[in-house]
Amino acid sequence: MSDQRTGAGVDLHLDLDPALTRRGAVERAVREAIRAGRLAPGARLPATRRLAVELGLARNTVAAAYDQLVAEGYLTARRGAGTRVAPLSRPTTPAVATAPDAPGPRHDLTPGSPDVSAFPTTAWLRATRRALLAAPAGAHGYGDPRGRVELRTALAEYLGRTRGVQATPERIVVTSGYVQALALLASVVDGPVAMEDPGLPFHRDVVARAGRAVTPLPVDERGATVPDGVAAAVVTPAHQYPTGTPLHPARRRALTAWARDSGAMLVEDDYDGEFRYDRHPLGAVQGTASDHVVYAGSASKTLGPGVRLGWLVLPPRWVDPVVDAKLYADHHTEAIGQLALADLIATHAYDRHVRGRRLRYRRRRDRRRRDLLVRRLDALGLPVRGVSAGLHVLVEHHDETAVLARAAALGLAVSGLREHWHDPRAATRQGVVVGYATPAEHAYRAALDALTRALTA
Ligand SMILES: Cc1ncc(COP(=O)(O)O)c(C=O)c1O
């Protein structure tokens, strides 16, 4: 970074955190000064040499901290203009932007979310910045209902490489998460939709609200069974939700044969396919029957549900109807987030993030560690299902109601299996669905302590 600015720039008081490295402490102090509004957009920072002298640090340390903050988008650096606070580095409506989230449960093991405190903020900032700078003006206008071609191209490559999906950008539609994808699919099929039993009740409601009758698709130890007399079936082959069973190879074949022979739509919800631990990766079913299977994916488990980005890879005959439904739903999904995700995937920062997360979640359920999930549940003698993949397990228990009552008293959020059955009175098993990826790292063990107590009579 150039430093012809000695003497220029605002006066700045920075408290450096001694627990951090020197560079990290400078970064954090400047970042917090910007976030708190003590450094206004456009304000010129002290020259590196001057700040280094004031703080008693090496000039390189300050320069490296500035460089990092430039990369994160907090600062801008231009030769001759010095280093300044970036124009958009502070929310303009702090009252709204800083409104706190509603308080959550004391211990959160609800399934459905990764550890959102591990969102890759720095990588996302870099990707958004690069994407915005490179975006053509057209990106800010109305665009293709299928979504940005940059993202569809990146997804076609990524899904082929990591999940064995047969995809071309023309067959991909970007959606606002899986939930919109499912609603669009339900709106274009003509007849009842079979949904796994047990399965996620919210998704049944989404299909019903799109005007389709929902029929139960029983799940056994081989995963979803083969439906009959429906226009579509929705399955979770990689890690059945909520039982955790992978779809047996014979069932994969039987289901694709059913779709081929009946002309019905088979929807593969690959919501946590990136996360597998002790077993060979199971490629997507779509890879073996791409003309009959709709592949659905989402960034909710890899990045966070707040991103609201999902995607469909469609058999050719379904492309036009789904694109038409998407156009009438919302024109298309918000463009800048799509461009940022395309950049994240193309630069492989997405792969690196997913790999890092996979290691973390695998460790959370480590069989060899007595204080971690699987050993604790083994010690209680409770059957645990779905350990080898995904972000949740099913813990079977003969008295689900009592477990949920104890959990509530402990401030622990978990999900009961009962609500997942189409008809809870016909439930054949009881238990709780535990989302072990949800808590932040520091809160994980306390959540497991609470779970152990809730499961113990
Ligand atoms: C079974 C299942 N499918 C899909 C999703 C992803 O949904 P969305 O992309 O709408 O967040 C989830 C998230 O919890 C899920 O549990």
JSON list of N, CA, C and O in Angstrom, two decimals, residues 263-293:
[
{"chain": "A", "resi": 263, "resn": "GLY", "atom": "N", "xyz": [-44.08, -41.47, -16.30]},
{"chain": "A", "resi": 263, "resn": "GLY", "atom": "CA", "xyz": [-44.04, -40.07, -16.77]},
{"chain": "A", "resi": 263, "resn": "GLY", "atom": "C", "xyz": [-44.21, -39.07, -15.63]},
{"chain": "A", "resi": 263, "resn": "GLY", "atom": "O", "xyz": [-44.33, -37.87, -15.86]},
{"chain": "A", "resi": 264, "resn": "ALA", "atom": "N", "xyz": [-44.23, -39.56, -14.39]},
{"chain": "A", "resi": 264, "resn": "ALA", "atom": "CA", "xyz": [-44.38, -38.65, -13.25]},
{"chain": "A", "resi": 264, "resn": "ALA", "atom": "C", "xyz": [-43.04, -37.97, -12.95]},
{"chain": "A", "resi": 264, "resn": "ALA", "atom": "O", "xyz": [-42.00, -38.37, -13.45]},
{"chain": "A", "resi": 265, "resn": "MET", "atom": "N", "xyz": [-43.13, -36.92, -12.13]},
{"chain": "A", "resi": 265, "resn": "MET", "atom": "CA", "xyz": [-41.92, -36.17, -11.77]},
{"chain": "A", "resi": 265, "resn": "MET", "atom": "C", "xyz": [-41.34, -36.73, -10.47]},
{"chain": "A", "resi": 265, "resn": "MET", "atom": "O", "xyz": [-42.06, -36.84, -9.47]},
{"chain": "A", "resi": 266, "resn": "LEU", "atom": "N", "xyz": [-40.06, -37.10, -10.49]},
{"chain": "A", "resi": 266, "resn": "LEU", "atom": "CA", "xyz": [-39.39, -37.52, -9.25]},
{"chain": "A", "resi": 266, "resn": "LEU", "atom": "C", "xyz": [-38.48, -36.37, -8.81]},
{"chain": "A", "resi": 266, "resn": "LEU", "atom": "O", "xyz": [-37.59, -35.96, -9.56]},
{"chain": "A", "resi": 267, "resn": "VAL", "atom": "N", "xyz": [-38.73, -35.84, -7.61]},
{"chain": "A", "resi": 267, "resn": "VAL", "atom": "CA", "xyz": [-37.95, -34.70, -7.13]},
{"chain": "A", "resi": 267, "resn": "VAL", "atom": "C", "xyz": [-36.94, -35.19, -6.09]},
{"chain": "A", "resi": 267, "resn": "VAL", "atom": "O", "xyz": [-37.31, -35.85, -5.12]},
{"chain": "A", "resi": 268, "resn": "GLU", "atom": "N", "xyz": [-35.67, -34.89, -6.32]},
{"chain": "A", "resi": 268, "resn": "GLU", "atom": "CA", "xyz": [-34.60, -35.27, -5.39]},
{"chain": "A", "resi": 268, "resn": "GLU", "atom": "C", "xyz": [-34.19, -34.04, -4.58]},
{"chain": "A", "resi": 268, "resn": "GLU", "atom": "O", "xyz": [-33.57, -33.12, -5.12]},
{"chain": "A", "resi": 269, "resn": "ASP", "atom": "N", "xyz": [-34.57, -34.02, -3.32]},
{"chain": "A", "resi": 269, "resn": "ASP", "atom": "CA", "xyz": [-34.20, -32.91, -2.44]},
{"chain": "A", "resi": 269, "resn": "ASP", "atom": "C", "xyz": [-32.83, -33.24, -1.83]},
{"chain": "A", "resi": 269, "resn": "ASP", "atom": "O", "xyz": [-32.73, -34.04, -0.91]},
{"chain": "A", "resi": 270, "resn": "ASP", "atom": "N", "xyz": [-31.78, -32.62, -2.37]},
{"chain": "A", "resi": 270, "resn": "ASP", "atom": "CA", "xyz": [-30.40, -32.95, -1.95]},
{"chain": "A", "resi": 270, "resn": "ASP", "atom": "C", "xyz": [-29.93, -31.90, -0.94]},
{"chain": "A", "resi": 270, "resn": "ASP", "atom": "O", "xyz": [-28.87, -31.30, -1.10]},
{"chain": "A", "resi": 271, "resn": "TYR", "atom": "N", "xyz": [-30.72, -31.73, 0.12]},
{"chain": "A", "resi": 271, "resn": "TYR", "atom": "CA", "xyz": [-30.52, -30.58, 1.02]},
{"chain": "A", "resi": 271, "resn": "TYR", "atom": "C", "xyz": [-29.22, -30.63, 1.80]},
{"chain": "A", "resi": 271, "resn": "TYR", "atom": "O", "xyz": [-28.71, -29.59, 2.21]},
{"chain": "A", "resi": 272, "resn": "ASP", "atom": "N", "xyz": [-28.67, -31.84, 2.07]},
{"chain": "A", "resi": 272, "resn": "ASP", "atom": "CA", "xyz": [-27.41, -31.88, 2.83]},
{"chain": "A", "resi": 272, "resn": "ASP", "atom": "C", "xyz": [-26.39, -32.82, 2.19]},
{"chain": "A", "resi": 272, "resn": "ASP", "atom": "O", "xyz": [-25.54, -33.38, 2.88]},
{"chain": "A", "resi": 273, "resn": "GLY", "atom": "N", "xyz": [-26.47, -32.94, 0.86]},
{"chain": "A", "resi": 273, "resn": "GLY", "atom": "CA", "xyz": [-25.65, -33.91, 0.14]},
{"chain": "A", "resi": 273, "resn": "GLY", "atom": "C", "xyz": [-24.15, -33.69, 0.25]},
{"chain": "A", "resi": 273, "resn": "GLY", "atom": "O", "xyz": [-23.36, -34.62, 0.07]},
{"chain": "A", "resi": 274, "resn": "GLU", "atom": "N", "xyz": [-23.73, -32.47, 0.56]},
{"chain": "A", "resi": 274, "resn": "GLU", "atom": "CA", "xyz": [-22.28, -32.19, 0.69]},
{"chain": "A", "resi": 274, "resn": "GLU", "atom": "C", "xyz": [-21.69, -32.80, 1.95]},
{"chain": "A", "resi": 274, "resn": "GLU", "atom": "O", "xyz": [-20.48, -32.90, 2.09]},
{"chain": "A", "resi": 275, "resn": "PHE", "atom": "N", "xyz": [-22.56, -33.16, 2.89]},
{"chain": "A", "resi": 275, "resn": "PHE", "atom": "CA", "xyz": [-22.05, -33.58, 4.19]},
{"chain": "A", "resi": 275, "resn": "PHE", "atom": "C", "xyz": [-22.17, -35.10, 4.34]},
{"chain": "A", "resi": 275, "resn": "PHE", "atom": "O", "xyz": [-23.25, -35.62, 4.56]},
{"chain": "A", "resi": 276, "resn": "ARG", "atom": "N", "xyz": [-21.07, -35.78, 4.15]},
{"chain": "A", "resi": 276, "resn": "ARG", "atom": "CA", "xyz": [-21.04, -37.22, 4.43]},
{"chain": "A", "resi": 276, "resn": "ARG", "atom": "C", "xyz": [-19.71, -37.47, 5.11]},
{"chain": "A", "resi": 276, "resn": "ARG", "atom": "O", "xyz": [-18.72, -36.80, 4.84]},
{"chain": "A", "resi": 277, "resn": "TYR", "atom": "N", "xyz": [-19.69, -38.47, 6.01]},
{"chain": "A", "resi": 277, "resn": "TYR", "atom": "CA", "xyz": [-18.52, -38.60, 6.88]},
{"chain": "A", "resi": 277, "resn": "TYR", "atom": "C", "xyz": [-17.87, -39.98, 6.80]},
{"chain": "A", "resi": 277, "resn": "TYR", "atom": "O", "xyz": [-16.74, -40.10, 6.37]},
{"chain": "A", "resi": 278, "resn": "ASP", "atom": "N", "xyz": [-18.61, -41.03, 7.20]},
{"chain": "A", "resi": 278, "resn": "ASP", "atom": "CA", "xyz": [-17.95, -42.33, 7.33]},
{"chain": "A", "resi": 278, "resn": "ASP", "atom": "C", "xyz": [-18.29, -43.26, 6.18]},
{"chain": "A", "resi": 278, "resn": "ASP", "atom": "O", "xyz": [-18.05, -44.43, 6.25]},
{"chain": "A", "resi": 279, "resn": "ARG", "atom": "N", "xyz": [-18.90, -42.75, 5.15]},
{"chain": "A", "resi": 279, "resn": "ARG", "atom": "CA", "xyz": [-19.28, -43.66, 4.08]},
{"chain": "A", "resi": 279, "resn": "ARG", "atom": "C", "xyz": [-18.93, -43.04, 2.74]},
{"chain": "A", "resi": 279, "resn": "ARG", "atom": "O", "xyz": [-18.69, -41.85, 2.65]},
{"chain": "A", "resi": 280, "resn": "HIS", "atom": "N", "xyz": [-18.92, -43.88, 1.70]},
{"chain": "A", "resi": 280, "resn": "HIS", "atom": "CA", "xyz": [-18.62, -43.37, 0.37]},
{"chain": "A", "resi": 280, "resn": "HIS", "atom": "C", "xyz": [-19.66, -42.33, -0.01]},
{"chain": "A", "resi": 280, "resn": "HIS", "atom": "O", "xyz": [-20.83, -42.50, 0.30]},
{"chain": "A", "resi": 281, "resn": "PRO", "atom": "N", "xyz": [-19.21, -41.29, -0.73]},
{"chain": "A", "resi": 281, "resn": "PRO", "atom": "CA", "xyz": [-20.19, -40.31, -1.19]},
{"chain": "A", "resi": 281, "resn": "PRO", "atom": "C", "xyz": [-21.25, -40.98, -2.04]},
{"chain": "A", "resi": 281, "resn": "PRO", "atom": "O", "xyz": [-20.94, -41.84, -2.86]},
{"chain": "A", "resi": 282, "resn": "LEU", "atom": "N", "xyz": [-22.49, -40.62, -1.79]},
{"chain": "A", "resi": 282, "resn": "LEU", "atom": "CA", "xyz": [-23.58, -41.12, -2.63]},
{"chain": "A", "resi": 282, "resn": "LEU", "atom": "C", "xyz": [-23.88, -40.05, -3.66]},
{"chain": "A", "resi": 282, "resn": "LEU", "atom": "O", "xyz": [-24.33, -38.97, -3.30]},
{"chain": "A", "resi": 283, "resn": "GLY", "atom": "N", "xyz": [-23.61, -40.36, -4.92]},
{"chain": "A", "resi": 283, "resn": "GLY", "atom": "CA", "xyz": [-23.91, -39.38, -5.95]},
{"chain": "A", "resi": 283, "resn": "GLY", "atom": "C", "xyz": [-25.41, -39.15, -6.04]},
{"chain": "A", "resi": 283, "resn": "GLY", "atom": "O", "xyz": [-26.20, -39.94, -5.53]},
{"chain": "A", "resi": 284, "resn": "ALA", "atom": "N", "xyz": [-25.77, -38.06, -6.71]},
{"chain": "A", "resi": 284, "resn": "ALA", "atom": "CA", "xyz": [-27.19, -37.76, -6.85]},
{"chain": "A", "resi": 284, "resn": "ALA", "atom": "C", "xyz": [-27.89, -38.79, -7.73]},
{"chain": "A", "resi": 284, "resn": "ALA", "atom": "O", "xyz": [-27.30, -39.29, -8.70]},
{"chain": "A", "resi": 285, "resn": "VAL", "atom": "N", "xyz": [-29.12, -39.11, -7.38]},
{"chain": "A", "resi": 285, "resn": "VAL", "atom": "CA", "xyz": [-29.94, -40.02, -8.20]},
{"chain": "A", "resi": 285, "resn": "VAL", "atom": "C", "xyz": [-30.10, -39.41, -9.60]},
{"chain": "A", "resi": 285, "resn": "VAL", "atom": "O", "xyz": [-30.10, -40.11, -10.61]},
{"chain": "A", "resi": 286, "resn": "GLN", "atom": "N", "xyz": [-30.22, -38.09, -9.65]},
{"chain": "A", "resi": 286, "resn": "GLN", "atom": "CA", "xyz": [-30.43, -37.41, -10.93]},
{"chain": "A", "resi": 286, "resn": "GLN", "atom": "C", "xyz": [-29.38, -37.78, -11.95]},
{"chain": "A", "resi": 286, "resn": "GLN", "atom": "O", "xyz": [-29.66, -37.85, -13.15]},
{"chain": "A", "resi": 287, "resn": "GLY", "atom": "N", "xyz": [-28.14, -38.07, -11.48]},
{"chain": "A", "resi": 287, "resn": "GLY", "atom": "CA", "xyz": [-27.05, -38.39, -12.39]},
{"chain": "A", "resi": 287, "resn": "GLY", "atom": "C", "xyz": [-27.31, -39.64, -13.21]},
{"chain": "A", "resi": 287, "resn": "GLY", "atom": "O", "xyz": [-26.68, -39.85, -14.25]},
{"chain": "A", "resi": 288, "resn": "THR", "atom": "N", "xyz": [-28.23, -40.50, -12.74]},
{"chain": "A", "resi": 288, "resn": "THR", "atom": "CA", "xyz": [-28.51, -41.74, -13.48]},
{"chain": "A", "resi": 288, "resn": "THR", "atom": "C", "xyz": [-29.78, -41.66, -14.32]},
{"chain": "A", "resi": 288, "resn": "THR", "atom": "O", "xyz": [-30.08, -42.57, -15.07]},
{"chain": "A", "resi": 289, "resn": "ALA", "atom": "N", "xyz": [-30.54, -40.57, -14.17]},
{"chain": "A", "resi": 289, "resn": "ALA", "atom": "CA", "xyz": [-31.81, -40.47, -14.91]},
{"chain": "A", "resi": 289, "resn": "ALA", "atom": "C", "xyz": [-32.19, -39.00, -15.06]},
{"chain": "A", "resi": 289, "resn": "ALA", "atom": "O", "xyz": [-33.24, -38.55, -14.58]},
{"chain": "A", "resi": 290, "resn": "SER", "atom": "N", "xyz": [-31.32, -38.24, -15.74]},
{"chain": "A", "resi": 290, "resn": "SER", "atom": "CA", "xyz": [-31.50, -36.79, -15.72]},
{"chain": "A", "resi": 290, "resn": "SER", "atom": "C", "xyz": [-32.72, -36.32, -16.52]},
{"chain": "A", "resi": 290, "resn": "SER", "atom": "O", "xyz": [-33.14, -35.17, -16.39]},
{"chain": "A", "resi": 291, "resn": "ASP", "atom": "N", "xyz": [-33.32, -37.21, -17.33]},
{"chain": "A", "resi": 291, "resn": "ASP", "atom": "CA", "xyz": [-34.52, -36.81, -18.07]},
{"chain": "A", "resi": 291, "resn": "ASP", "atom": "C", "xyz": [-35.80, -37.02, -17.26]},
{"chain": "A", "resi": 291, "resn": "ASP", "atom": "O", "xyz": [-36.88, -36.67, -17.70]},
{"chain": "A", "resi": 292, "resn": "HIS", "atom": "N", "xyz": [-35.65, -37.64, -16.08]},
{"chain": "A", "resi": 292, "resn": "HIS", "atom": "CA", "xyz": [-36.85, -37.97, -15.31]},
{"chain": "A", "resi": 292, "resn": "HIS", "atom": "C", "xyz": [-36.81, -37.45, -13.88]},
{"chain": "A", "resi": 292, "resn": "HIS", "atom": "O", "xyz": [-37.83, -37.45, -13.19]},
{"chain": "A", "resi": 293, "resn": "VAL", "atom": "N", "xyz": [-35.63, -37.03, -13.44]},
{"chain": "A", "resi": 293, "resn": "VAL", "atom": "CA", "xyz": [-35.49, -36.59, -12.04]},
{"chain": "A", "resi": 293, "resn": "VAL", "atom": "C", "xyz": [-35.22, -35.09, -12.00]},
{"chain": "A", "resi": 293, "resn": "VAL", "atom": "O", "xyz": [-34.36, -34.58, -12.74]}
]
